[in-house]
Amino acid sequence: MSKRISLTRYLVEKQRIDGHIPSQLRLLLEVVARACKSVSHAVNKGALGGVLGTAGSENVQGEVQKKLDIIANEVLIEANEWGGHLAAMASEEMDSIYLVPNRYPKGEYLLLFDPLDGSSNIDVNVSIGTIFSVLKMPEGDRGVEESDFLQAGKCQVAAGYCVYGPQTILVLTVGDGVAMFTLDREMGSFVLTQDDVQIPPDTREFAINMSNMRHWDAPVKRYIDECLQGKDGPRAKDFNMRWVASMVADVHRIMTRGGIFMYPWDKREPNKPGKLRLMYEANPMGWLIEQAGGAATNGHQRILEVQPTQLHERVSVILGSKNEVERVTQYHREHANAA
Ligand code: P6P
């Protein structure tokens, strides 16, 4: 039987051998992983746990909150607030930042998360997940403010997601590649099942919500139209389409076998750059994709270079197999030059 490497051992070796992560960051990541285990347990109970359905409230995005959205948010807050590794947290489910209560020690990290992404899939038993991003608190002996969170994605020190599907898999980067850990439910521990994840640079599979086609901008229409023409068109190969409507599930497929995921700007809400959130969806996913050899842009620049101005701001997302993302970005450049 091959040597089983637990998440704890992987992180200890990253800390000790590579000197890549300080002990406080290792502790933070182990706490987040334990919280994801609890969320996975609640998700897997489903109707038997009385956790399905809506909570009768809306979040800051104006979206109806599912009971599990709130449960997952509370699990992550309660797991992380006492450990002494965090200065504050921010969540898709909370309007403002969450300061670590004064009764607990403070640390130097900021944790951002979408506690349960894709929650419209909960009640229909389709994969969902938790997305998280870790930043360092800027220097300065002062209280945490929302502006401390407004750092570009390239400033992240760790990022990951946990997908609650047929398996529960934690996918993580601390800046030197991507590793995947599968939850061993009998032992209750995450076990390394893939190290040094590499996304193929080419693909035949695109992920986009096709029902929005009439709203897309020209470069996206051009790219998808060429995919649909298949081997008879300029791409000279047939494409397949997937859309789970759960970013974590779509991104995990791409991390596993390649592909391109797009949630582009569309003219339904011209003043919004896109649907997905920059700080706790696009930035962590964009870094993971880049760390696995892929690319992530908003059509015009690297997602990780976007300078945030608001905690819950949205962004257009094009990510996945490098050569495909670069093609879409090139189409955006040609469209802008022709204007
Ligand atoms: P649509 C889930 O609500 C989410 O934020 C992402 O996880 C997912 O990729 C997208 O929205 C799905 O959006 O418009 O296809 O329902």
PDB file of C-alpha atoms in Angstrom, residues 37-290:
ATOM      1  CA  LYS A  37     -15.131  18.303   7.170  1.00  0.00           C
ATOM      2  CA  SER A  38     -17.982  19.567   9.368  1.00  0.00           C
ATOM      3  CA  VAL A  39     -19.669  21.241   6.394  1.00  0.00           C
ATOM      4  CA  SER A  40     -19.310  18.032   4.384  1.00  0.00           C
ATOM      5  CA  HIS A  41     -20.957  16.102   7.221  1.00  0.00           C
ATOM      6  CA  ALA A  42     -23.894  18.544   7.333  1.00  0.00           C
ATOM      7  CA  VAL A  43     -24.256  18.567   3.526  1.00  0.00           C
ATOM      8  CA  ASN A  44     -24.246  14.768   3.382  1.00  0.00           C
ATOM      9  CA  LYS A  45     -27.065  14.533   5.927  1.00  0.00           C
ATOM     10  CA  GLY A  46     -29.391  16.419   3.537  1.00  0.00           C
ATOM     11  CA  ALA A  47     -33.047  16.033   4.398  1.00  0.00           C
ATOM     12  CA  LEU A  48     -32.161  13.707   7.279  1.00  0.00           C
ATOM     13  CA  GLY A  49     -30.464  16.625   8.996  1.00  0.00           C
ATOM     14  CA  GLY A  50     -33.232  19.114   8.347  1.00  0.00           C
ATOM     15  CA  VAL A  51     -30.707  21.333   6.532  1.00  0.00           C
ATOM     16  CA  LEU A  52     -32.317  21.587   3.115  1.00  0.00           C
ATOM     17  CA  GLY A  53     -34.417  24.431   1.823  1.00  0.00           C
ATOM     18  CA  THR A  54     -34.228  28.172   2.324  1.00  0.00           C
ATOM     19  CA  ALA A  55     -33.559  30.061   5.504  1.00  0.00           C
ATOM     20  CA  GLY A  56     -36.126  32.763   4.760  1.00  0.00           C
ATOM     21  CA  SER A  57     -33.445  35.465   4.489  1.00  0.00           C
ATOM     22  CA  GLU A  58     -31.285  37.153   1.841  1.00  0.00           C
ATOM     23  CA  ASN A  59     -27.525  37.729   1.802  1.00  0.00           C
ATOM     24  CA  VAL A  60     -25.642  40.883   0.907  1.00  0.00           C
ATOM     25  CA  GLN A  61     -25.880  39.870  -2.736  1.00  0.00           C
ATOM     26  CA  GLY A  62     -29.671  39.912  -2.515  1.00  0.00           C
ATOM     27  CA  GLU A  63     -29.714  36.128  -2.985  1.00  0.00           C
ATOM     28  CA  VAL A  64     -32.062  33.878  -1.022  1.00  0.00           C
ATOM     29  CA  GLN A  65     -30.000  32.112   1.641  1.00  0.00           C
ATOM     30  CA  LYS A  66     -30.236  28.361   2.009  1.00  0.00           C
ATOM     31  CA  LYS A  67     -30.126  26.894   5.503  1.00  0.00           C
ATOM     32  CA  LEU A  68     -26.810  25.264   4.604  1.00  0.00           C
ATOM     33  CA  ASP A  69     -25.366  28.627   3.472  1.00  0.00           C
ATOM     34  CA  ILE A  70     -25.847  29.920   7.004  1.00  0.00           C
ATOM     35  CA  ILE A  71     -24.716  26.680   8.671  1.00  0.00           C
ATOM     36  CA  ALA A  72     -21.520  26.600   6.602  1.00  0.00           C
ATOM     37  CA  ASN A  73     -20.837  30.262   7.353  1.00  0.00           C
ATOM     38  CA  GLU A  74     -21.271  29.706  11.102  1.00  0.00           C
ATOM     39  CA  VAL A  75     -19.057  26.599  11.037  1.00  0.00           C
ATOM     40  CA  LEU A  76     -16.215  28.521   9.388  1.00  0.00           C
ATOM     41  CA  ILE A  77     -16.555  31.508  11.738  1.00  0.00           C
ATOM     42  CA  GLU A  78     -16.699  29.374  14.897  1.00  0.00           C
ATOM     43  CA  ALA A  79     -13.821  27.129  13.811  1.00  0.00           C
ATOM     44  CA  ASN A  80     -11.489  30.046  13.063  1.00  0.00           C
ATOM     45  CA  GLU A  81     -12.266  32.842  15.514  1.00  0.00           C
ATOM     46  CA  TRP A  82     -10.506  31.446  18.637  1.00  0.00           C
ATOM     47  CA  GLY A  83      -7.267  30.023  17.197  1.00  0.00           C
ATOM     48  CA  GLY A  84      -5.137  33.166  17.314  1.00  0.00           C
ATOM     49  CA  HIS A  85      -4.077  32.969  13.664  1.00  0.00           C
ATOM     50  CA  LEU A  86      -6.586  35.451  12.205  1.00  0.00           C
ATOM     51  CA  ALA A  87      -7.148  39.197  12.440  1.00  0.00           C
ATOM     52  CA  ALA A  88     -10.528  39.083  10.691  1.00  0.00           C
ATOM     53  CA  MET A  89     -12.728  37.213   8.220  1.00  0.00           C
ATOM     54  CA  ALA A  90     -14.964  38.116   5.275  1.00  0.00           C
ATOM     55  CA  SER A  91     -17.713  35.993   3.757  1.00  0.00           C
ATOM     56  CA  GLU A  92     -20.098  36.109   0.816  1.00  0.00           C
ATOM     57  CA  GLU A  93     -22.842  35.629   3.410  1.00  0.00           C
ATOM     58  CA  MET A  94     -21.913  38.637   5.548  1.00  0.00           C
ATOM     59  CA  ASP A  95     -22.291  42.300   4.578  1.00  0.00           C
ATOM     60  CA  SER A  96     -19.237  43.537   6.485  1.00  0.00           C
ATOM     61  CA  ILE A  97     -16.000  41.998   7.753  1.00  0.00           C
ATOM     62  CA  TYR A  98     -16.004  39.879  10.920  1.00  0.00           C
ATOM     63  CA  LEU A  99     -13.453  41.016  13.516  1.00  0.00           C
ATOM     64  CA  VAL A 100     -12.024  38.387  15.864  1.00  0.00           C
ATOM     65  CA  PRO A 101     -13.718  39.025  19.246  1.00  0.00           C
ATOM     66  CA  ASN A 102     -11.499  40.738  21.827  1.00  0.00           C
ATOM     67  CA  ARG A 103     -11.676  37.688  24.115  1.00  0.00           C
ATOM     68  CA  TYR A 104      -9.558  35.793  21.575  1.00  0.00           C
ATOM     69  CA  PRO A 105      -5.911  36.379  20.496  1.00  0.00           C
ATOM     70  CA  LYS A 106      -5.381  38.009  17.107  1.00  0.00           C
ATOM     71  CA  GLY A 107      -3.154  36.766  14.291  1.00  0.00           C
ATOM     72  CA  GLU A 108      -1.702  38.188  11.115  1.00  0.00           C
ATOM     73  CA  TYR A 109      -3.976  36.561   8.531  1.00  0.00           C
ATOM     74  CA  LEU A 110      -7.219  37.551   6.844  1.00  0.00           C
ATOM     75  CA  LEU A 111      -9.528  34.720   5.769  1.00  0.00           C
ATOM     76  CA  LEU A 112     -12.130  35.204   3.033  1.00  0.00           C
ATOM     77  CA  PHE A 113     -14.617  32.564   1.960  1.00  0.00           C
ATOM     78  CA  ASP A 114     -17.709  31.625   0.043  1.00  0.00           C
ATOM     79  CA  PRO A 115     -18.936  29.127   2.643  1.00  0.00           C
ATOM     80  CA  LEU A 116     -21.138  27.170   0.278  1.00  0.00           C
ATOM     81  CA  ASP A 117     -20.803  27.997  -3.395  1.00  0.00           C
ATOM     82  CA  GLY A 118     -23.403  26.668  -5.807  1.00  0.00           C
ATOM     83  CA  SER A 119     -26.011  26.403  -3.102  1.00  0.00           C
ATOM     84  CA  SER A 120     -28.838  26.438  -5.656  1.00  0.00           C
ATOM     85  CA  ASN A 121     -27.717  22.828  -6.254  1.00  0.00           C
ATOM     86  CA  ILE A 122     -28.110  21.718  -2.617  1.00  0.00           C
ATOM     87  CA  ASP A 123     -31.752  20.673  -2.852  1.00  0.00           C
ATOM     88  CA  VAL A 124     -31.141  18.712  -6.068  1.00  0.00           C
ATOM     89  CA  ASN A 125     -28.135  16.806  -4.698  1.00  0.00           C
ATOM     90  CA  VAL A 126     -25.556  18.216  -7.110  1.00  0.00           C
ATOM     91  CA  SER A 127     -21.950  18.927  -6.023  1.00  0.00           C
ATOM     92  CA  ILE A 128     -21.320  22.168  -4.121  1.00  0.00           C
ATOM     93  CA  GLY A 129     -18.313  23.495  -2.272  1.00  0.00           C
ATOM     94  CA  THR A 130     -16.483  25.901   0.014  1.00  0.00           C
ATOM     95  CA  ILE A 131     -13.990  28.370  -1.503  1.00  0.00           C
ATOM     96  CA  PHE A 132     -11.389  30.163   0.634  1.00  0.00           C
ATOM     97  CA  SER A 133      -8.605  32.700   0.231  1.00  0.00           C
ATOM     98  CA  VAL A 134      -5.923  33.820   2.710  1.00  0.00           C
ATOM     99  CA  LEU A 135      -4.265  37.239   2.760  1.00  0.00           C
ATOM    100  CA  LYS A 136      -1.808  38.775   5.212  1.00  0.00           C
ATOM    101  CA  MET A 137      -2.905  41.670   7.386  1.00  0.00           C
ATOM    102  CA  PRO A 138      -1.004  44.790   6.228  1.00  0.00           C
ATOM    103  CA  GLU A 139       1.691  46.035   8.612  1.00  0.00           C
ATOM    104  CA  GLY A 140       0.623  48.539  11.227  1.00  0.00           C
ATOM    105  CA  ASP A 141      -0.372  48.391  14.867  1.00  0.00           C
ATOM    106  CA  ARG A 142      -4.014  49.264  14.357  1.00  0.00           C
ATOM    107  CA  GLY A 143      -7.453  47.700  14.093  1.00  0.00           C
ATOM    108  CA  VAL A 144      -8.538  45.807  11.000  1.00  0.00           C
ATOM    109  CA  GLU A 145     -10.551  47.721   8.441  1.00  0.00           C
ATOM    110  CA  GLU A 146     -12.382  46.552   5.329  1.00  0.00           C
ATOM    111  CA  SER A 147      -9.742  48.275   3.211  1.00  0.00           C
ATOM    112  CA  ASP A 148      -7.144  45.799   4.564  1.00  0.00           C
ATOM    113  CA  PHE A 149      -8.945  43.079   2.604  1.00  0.00           C
ATOM    114  CA  LEU A 150      -8.804  44.998  -0.680  1.00  0.00           C
ATOM    115  CA  GLN A 151      -5.606  43.356  -1.948  1.00  0.00           C
ATOM    116  CA  ALA A 152      -5.120  41.985  -5.482  1.00  0.00           C
ATOM    117  CA  GLY A 153      -5.314  38.217  -5.903  1.00  0.00           C
ATOM    118  CA  LYS A 154      -1.539  38.026  -6.489  1.00  0.00           C
ATOM    119  CA  CYS A 155      -1.136  38.908  -2.774  1.00  0.00           C
ATOM    120  CA  GLN A 156      -2.803  35.683  -1.573  1.00  0.00           C
ATOM    121  CA  VAL A 157      -0.647  33.419   0.612  1.00  0.00           C
ATOM    122  CA  ALA A 158      -2.978  30.402   0.383  1.00  0.00           C
ATOM    123  CA  ALA A 159      -6.145  29.487  -1.508  1.00  0.00           C
ATOM    124  CA  GLY A 160      -8.320  26.451  -1.900  1.00  0.00           C
ATOM    125  CA  TYR A 161     -11.707  24.864  -2.175  1.00  0.00           C
ATOM    126  CA  CYS A 162     -13.436  21.817  -0.802  1.00  0.00           C
ATOM    127  CA  VAL A 163     -15.864  20.111  -3.198  1.00  0.00           C
ATOM    128  CA  TYR A 164     -18.702  18.125  -1.591  1.00  0.00           C
ATOM    129  CA  GLY A 165     -19.454  15.579  -4.307  1.00  0.00           C
ATOM    130  CA  PRO A 166     -19.273  11.787  -4.600  1.00  0.00           C
ATOM    131  CA  GLN A 167     -16.015  12.330  -2.740  1.00  0.00           C
ATOM    132  CA  THR A 168     -15.134  15.248  -0.493  1.00  0.00           C
ATOM    133  CA  ILE A 169     -11.893  16.649  -1.896  1.00  0.00           C
ATOM    134  CA  LEU A 170      -9.822  19.544  -0.566  1.00  0.00           C
ATOM    135  CA  VAL A 171      -7.734  21.322  -3.230  1.00  0.00           C
ATOM    136  CA  LEU A 172      -5.039  23.656  -1.956  1.00  0.00           C
ATOM    137  CA  THR A 173      -2.147  25.890  -2.987  1.00  0.00           C
ATOM    138  CA  VAL A 174       0.333  27.824  -0.865  1.00  0.00           C
ATOM    139  CA  GLY A 175       2.135  29.145  -3.928  1.00  0.00           C
ATOM    140  CA  ASP A 176       4.217  26.191  -5.069  1.00  0.00           C
ATOM    141  CA  GLY A 177       1.771  24.031  -7.014  1.00  0.00           C
ATOM    142  CA  VAL A 178      -1.608  22.457  -6.277  1.00  0.00           C
ATOM    143  CA  ALA A 179      -2.368  19.356  -4.204  1.00  0.00           C
ATOM    144  CA  MET A 180      -5.608  17.390  -3.770  1.00  0.00           C
ATOM    145  CA  PHE A 181      -6.678  15.598  -0.563  1.00  0.00           C
ATOM    146  CA  THR A 182      -9.560  13.119  -0.405  1.00  0.00           C
ATOM    147  CA  LEU A 183     -11.522  12.835   2.850  1.00  0.00           C
ATOM    148  CA  ASP A 184     -11.180   9.373   4.403  1.00  0.00           C
ATOM    149  CA  ARG A 185     -14.464   9.281   6.288  1.00  0.00           C
ATOM    150  CA  GLU A 186     -13.479   6.238   8.345  1.00  0.00           C
ATOM    151  CA  MET A 187     -10.373   7.969   9.693  1.00  0.00           C
ATOM    152  CA  GLY A 188     -11.854  11.485   9.485  1.00  0.00           C
ATOM    153  CA  SER A 189      -8.694  12.795   7.787  1.00  0.00           C
ATOM    154  CA  PHE A 190      -7.800  14.325   4.433  1.00  0.00           C
ATOM    155  CA  VAL A 191      -5.305  12.110   2.560  1.00  0.00           C
ATOM    156  CA  LEU A 192      -3.051  13.324  -0.261  1.00  0.00           C
ATOM    157  CA  THR A 193      -4.404  11.779  -3.474  1.00  0.00           C
ATOM    158  CA  GLN A 194      -2.783  14.047  -6.058  1.00  0.00           C
ATOM    159  CA  ASP A 195       0.246  16.296  -5.844  1.00  0.00           C
ATOM    160  CA  ASP A 196       1.538  18.776  -8.433  1.00  0.00           C
ATOM    161  CA  VAL A 197      -1.761  19.060 -10.362  1.00  0.00           C
ATOM    162  CA  GLN A 198      -1.236  20.057 -14.023  1.00  0.00           C
ATOM    163  CA  ILE A 199      -4.058  21.346 -16.265  1.00  0.00           C
ATOM    164  CA  PRO A 200      -3.639  20.370 -19.978  1.00  0.00           C
ATOM    165  CA  PRO A 201      -3.014  23.564 -22.009  1.00  0.00           C
ATOM    166  CA  ASP A 202      -5.555  22.521 -24.675  1.00  0.00           C
ATOM    167  CA  THR A 203      -9.088  21.214 -24.348  1.00  0.00           C
ATOM    168  CA  ARG A 204     -12.222  20.187 -26.199  1.00  0.00           C
ATOM    169  CA  GLU A 205     -14.574  21.073 -23.344  1.00  0.00           C
ATOM    170  CA  PHE A 206     -16.099  24.458 -22.518  1.00  0.00           C
ATOM    171  CA  ALA A 207     -18.275  25.452 -19.552  1.00  0.00           C
ATOM    172  CA  ILE A 208     -20.642  28.417 -19.906  1.00  0.00           C
ATOM    173  CA  ASN A 209     -24.345  29.046 -19.303  1.00  0.00           C
ATOM    174  CA  MET A 210     -25.497  28.963 -22.945  1.00  0.00           C
ATOM    175  CA  SER A 211     -28.910  30.431 -22.076  1.00  0.00           C
ATOM    176  CA  ASN A 212     -27.158  33.796 -21.743  1.00  0.00           C
ATOM    177  CA  MET A 213     -25.757  33.734 -25.318  1.00  0.00           C
ATOM    178  CA  ARG A 214     -27.838  36.653 -26.587  1.00  0.00           C
ATOM    179  CA  HIS A 215     -26.433  38.840 -23.803  1.00  0.00           C
ATOM    180  CA  TRP A 216     -22.726  38.158 -24.379  1.00  0.00           C
ATOM    181  CA  ASP A 217     -20.177  40.555 -25.800  1.00  0.00           C
ATOM    182  CA  ALA A 218     -18.792  39.884 -29.294  1.00  0.00           C
ATOM    183  CA  PRO A 219     -15.478  38.192 -28.324  1.00  0.00           C
ATOM    184  CA  VAL A 220     -17.277  35.564 -26.203  1.00  0.00           C
ATOM    185  CA  LYS A 221     -19.885  34.990 -28.921  1.00  0.00           C
ATOM    186  CA  ARG A 222     -17.057  34.546 -31.452  1.00  0.00           C
ATOM    187  CA  TYR A 223     -15.216  32.028 -29.288  1.00  0.00           C
ATOM    188  CA  ILE A 224     -18.284  29.912 -28.451  1.00  0.00           C
ATOM    189  CA  ASP A 225     -19.557  30.077 -32.039  1.00  0.00           C
ATOM    190  CA  GLU A 226     -16.227  28.659 -33.259  1.00  0.00           C
ATOM    191  CA  CYS A 227     -16.461  25.878 -30.653  1.00  0.00           C
ATOM    192  CA  LEU A 228     -19.989  25.061 -31.883  1.00  0.00           C
ATOM    193  CA  GLN A 229     -18.810  24.898 -35.518  1.00  0.00           C
ATOM    194  CA  GLY A 230     -16.568  22.031 -34.418  1.00  0.00           C
ATOM    195  CA  LYS A 231     -14.270  20.307 -36.897  1.00  0.00           C
ATOM    196  CA  ASP A 232     -15.981  22.033 -39.835  1.00  0.00           C
ATOM    197  CA  GLY A 233     -15.054  25.445 -38.452  1.00  0.00           C
ATOM    198  CA  PRO A 234     -11.824  27.368 -37.769  1.00  0.00           C
ATOM    199  CA  ARG A 235     -10.989  25.266 -34.714  1.00  0.00           C
ATOM    200  CA  ALA A 236     -10.968  22.073 -36.800  1.00  0.00           C
ATOM    201  CA  LYS A 237     -12.038  20.008 -33.795  1.00  0.00           C
ATOM    202  CA  ASP A 238     -15.315  19.182 -32.097  1.00  0.00           C
ATOM    203  CA  PHE A 239     -16.040  20.498 -28.590  1.00  0.00           C
ATOM    204  CA  ASN A 240     -18.143  19.198 -25.713  1.00  0.00           C
ATOM    205  CA  MET A 241     -20.044  21.379 -23.216  1.00  0.00           C
ATOM    206  CA  ARG A 242     -20.488  21.047 -19.462  1.00  0.00           C
ATOM    207  CA  TRP A 243     -22.284  23.430 -17.072  1.00  0.00           C
ATOM    208  CA  VAL A 244     -22.908  22.274 -13.492  1.00  0.00           C
ATOM    209  CA  ALA A 245     -23.887  25.795 -12.318  1.00  0.00           C
ATOM    210  CA  SER A 246     -21.619  25.200  -9.345  1.00  0.00           C
ATOM    211  CA  MET A 247     -18.283  26.931  -9.849  1.00  0.00           C
ATOM    212  CA  VAL A 248     -16.462  24.544  -7.500  1.00  0.00           C
ATOM    213  CA  ALA A 249     -17.685  21.506  -9.467  1.00  0.00           C
ATOM    214  CA  ASP A 250     -16.882  23.064 -12.860  1.00  0.00           C
ATOM    215  CA  VAL A 251     -13.438  24.213 -11.700  1.00  0.00           C
ATOM    216  CA  HIS A 252     -12.684  20.825 -10.128  1.00  0.00           C
ATOM    217  CA  ARG A 253     -13.425  19.127 -13.455  1.00  0.00           C
ATOM    218  CA  ILE A 254     -11.007  21.533 -15.141  1.00  0.00           C
ATOM    219  CA  MET A 255      -8.345  20.935 -12.455  1.00  0.00           C
ATOM    220  CA  THR A 256      -8.787  17.219 -13.100  1.00  0.00           C
ATOM    221  CA  ARG A 257      -8.944  17.016 -16.924  1.00  0.00           C
ATOM    222  CA  GLY A 258      -8.699  20.526 -18.398  1.00  0.00           C
ATOM    223  CA  GLY A 259     -11.347  22.740 -19.991  1.00  0.00           C
ATOM    224  CA  ILE A 260     -12.371  26.386 -20.046  1.00  0.00           C
ATOM    225  CA  PHE A 261     -14.899  27.995 -17.658  1.00  0.00           C
ATOM    226  CA  MET A 262     -16.511  31.299 -18.538  1.00  0.00           C
ATOM    227  CA  TYR A 263     -18.872  33.567 -16.653  1.00  0.00           C
ATOM    228  CA  PRO A 264     -18.363  36.709 -18.761  1.00  0.00           C
ATOM    229  CA  TRP A 265     -19.778  40.187 -18.536  1.00  0.00           C
ATOM    230  CA  ASP A 266     -23.170  40.364 -20.233  1.00  0.00           C
ATOM    231  CA  LYS A 267     -25.511  43.171 -21.096  1.00  0.00           C
ATOM    232  CA  ARG A 268     -28.256  42.156 -18.647  1.00  0.00           C
ATOM    233  CA  GLU A 269     -26.428  44.228 -16.006  1.00  0.00           C
ATOM    234  CA  PRO A 270     -24.028  46.395 -18.046  1.00  0.00           C
ATOM    235  CA  ASN A 271     -22.789  48.271 -14.977  1.00  0.00           C
ATOM    236  CA  LYS A 272     -21.653  45.037 -13.299  1.00  0.00           C
ATOM    237  CA  PRO A 273     -18.414  43.493 -14.627  1.00  0.00           C
ATOM    238  CA  GLY A 274     -19.824  39.974 -14.158  1.00  0.00           C
ATOM    239  CA  LYS A 275     -21.740  37.699 -11.791  1.00  0.00           C
ATOM    240  CA  LEU A 276     -18.960  36.026  -9.823  1.00  0.00           C
ATOM    241  CA  ARG A 277     -17.225  37.671  -6.852  1.00  0.00           C
ATOM    242  CA  LEU A 278     -13.613  38.695  -7.100  1.00  0.00           C
ATOM    243  CA  MET A 279     -12.343  38.323  -3.536  1.00  0.00           C
ATOM    244  CA  TYR A 280     -13.632  34.883  -2.551  1.00  0.00           C
ATOM    245  CA  GLU A 281     -14.459  33.148  -5.832  1.00  0.00           C
ATOM    246  CA  ALA A 282     -12.378  34.440  -8.777  1.00  0.00           C
ATOM    247  CA  ASN A 283      -9.155  35.207  -6.868  1.00  0.00           C
ATOM    248  CA  PRO A 284      -8.761  31.853  -5.065  1.00  0.00           C
ATOM    249  CA  MET A 285      -9.902  29.873  -8.130  1.00  0.00           C
ATOM    250  CA  GLY A 286      -7.730  32.003 -10.414  1.00  0.00           C
ATOM    251  CA  TRP A 287      -4.618  31.379  -8.309  1.00  0.00           C
ATOM    252  CA  LEU A 288      -5.282  27.631  -8.099  1.00  0.00           C
ATOM    253  CA  ILE A 289      -5.737  27.470 -11.888  1.00  0.00           C
ATOM    254  CA  GLU A 290      -2.501  29.419 -12.505  1.00  0.00           C
TER     255      GLU A 290
END
